Short mmCIF file of C-alpha atoms in Angstrom, two decimals:
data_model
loop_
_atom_site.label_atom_id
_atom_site.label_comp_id
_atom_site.label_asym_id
_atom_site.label_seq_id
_atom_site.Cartn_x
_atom_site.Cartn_y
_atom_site.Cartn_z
CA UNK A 1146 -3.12 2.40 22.47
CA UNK A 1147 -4.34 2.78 19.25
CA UNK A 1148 -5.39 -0.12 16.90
CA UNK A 1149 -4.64 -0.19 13.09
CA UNK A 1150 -5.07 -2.30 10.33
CA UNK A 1151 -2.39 -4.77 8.68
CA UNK A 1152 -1.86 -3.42 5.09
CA UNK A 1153 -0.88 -7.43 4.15
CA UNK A 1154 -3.28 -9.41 5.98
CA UNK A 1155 -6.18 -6.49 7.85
CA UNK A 1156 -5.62 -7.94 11.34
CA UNK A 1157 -5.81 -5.68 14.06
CA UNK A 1158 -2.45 -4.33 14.97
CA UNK A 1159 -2.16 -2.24 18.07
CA UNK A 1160 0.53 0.45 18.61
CA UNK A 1161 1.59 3.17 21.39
CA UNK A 1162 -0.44 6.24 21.23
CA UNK A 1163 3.16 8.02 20.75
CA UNK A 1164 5.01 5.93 18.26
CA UNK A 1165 6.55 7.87 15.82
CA UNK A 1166 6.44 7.45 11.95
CA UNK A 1167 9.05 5.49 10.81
CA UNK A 1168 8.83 2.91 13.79
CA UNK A 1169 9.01 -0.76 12.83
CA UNK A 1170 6.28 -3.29 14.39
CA UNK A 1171 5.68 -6.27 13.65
CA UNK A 1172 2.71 -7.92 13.17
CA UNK A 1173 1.41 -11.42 14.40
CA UNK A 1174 0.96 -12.46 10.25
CA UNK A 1175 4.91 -12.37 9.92
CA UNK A 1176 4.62 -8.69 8.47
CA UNK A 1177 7.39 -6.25 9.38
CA UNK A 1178 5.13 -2.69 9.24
CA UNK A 1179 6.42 0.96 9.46
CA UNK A 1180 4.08 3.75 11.22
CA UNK A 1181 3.12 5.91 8.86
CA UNK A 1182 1.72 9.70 9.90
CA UNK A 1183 -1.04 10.86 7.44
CA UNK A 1184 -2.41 14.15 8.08
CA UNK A 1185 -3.67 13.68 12.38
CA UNK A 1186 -4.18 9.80 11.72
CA UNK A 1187 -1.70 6.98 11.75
CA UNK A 1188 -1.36 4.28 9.74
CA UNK A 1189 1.18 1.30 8.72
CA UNK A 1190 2.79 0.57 5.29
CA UNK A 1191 4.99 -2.41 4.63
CA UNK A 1192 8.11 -1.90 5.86
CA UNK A 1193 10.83 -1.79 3.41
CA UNK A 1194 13.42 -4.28 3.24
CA UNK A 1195 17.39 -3.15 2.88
CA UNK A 1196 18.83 -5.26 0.62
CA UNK A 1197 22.69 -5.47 0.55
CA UNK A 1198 24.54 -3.15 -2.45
CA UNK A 1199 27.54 -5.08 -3.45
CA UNK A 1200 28.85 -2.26 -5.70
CA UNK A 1201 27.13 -3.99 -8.78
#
């Protein structure tokens, strides 16, 4: 396991030692995070959120 720090709130946040980048966790604060792979070290970034495209 490796622990992490919330980007929104810097609460520990612990994750597999082989989640990938681009995996979704989510956080005890409410936060949906996305692994993030930064050189040997992982991280977490605010997941982005989909809105719907209605053609607009």
């Amino acid at each position: 396991m490796v622990v992490l720090k919330c980007p929104v709130c810097g609460g520990d946040v612990t994750v597999e030692d082989d989640a990938l980048p681009g995996e979704l966790v989510e956080h005890e604060c409410g936060a949906q995070l996305e692994v993030v792979k930064n050189g040997d070290k992982l991280s977490l970034k605010l997941a982005e959120q989909v809105g719907e495209d209605w053609g607009e």
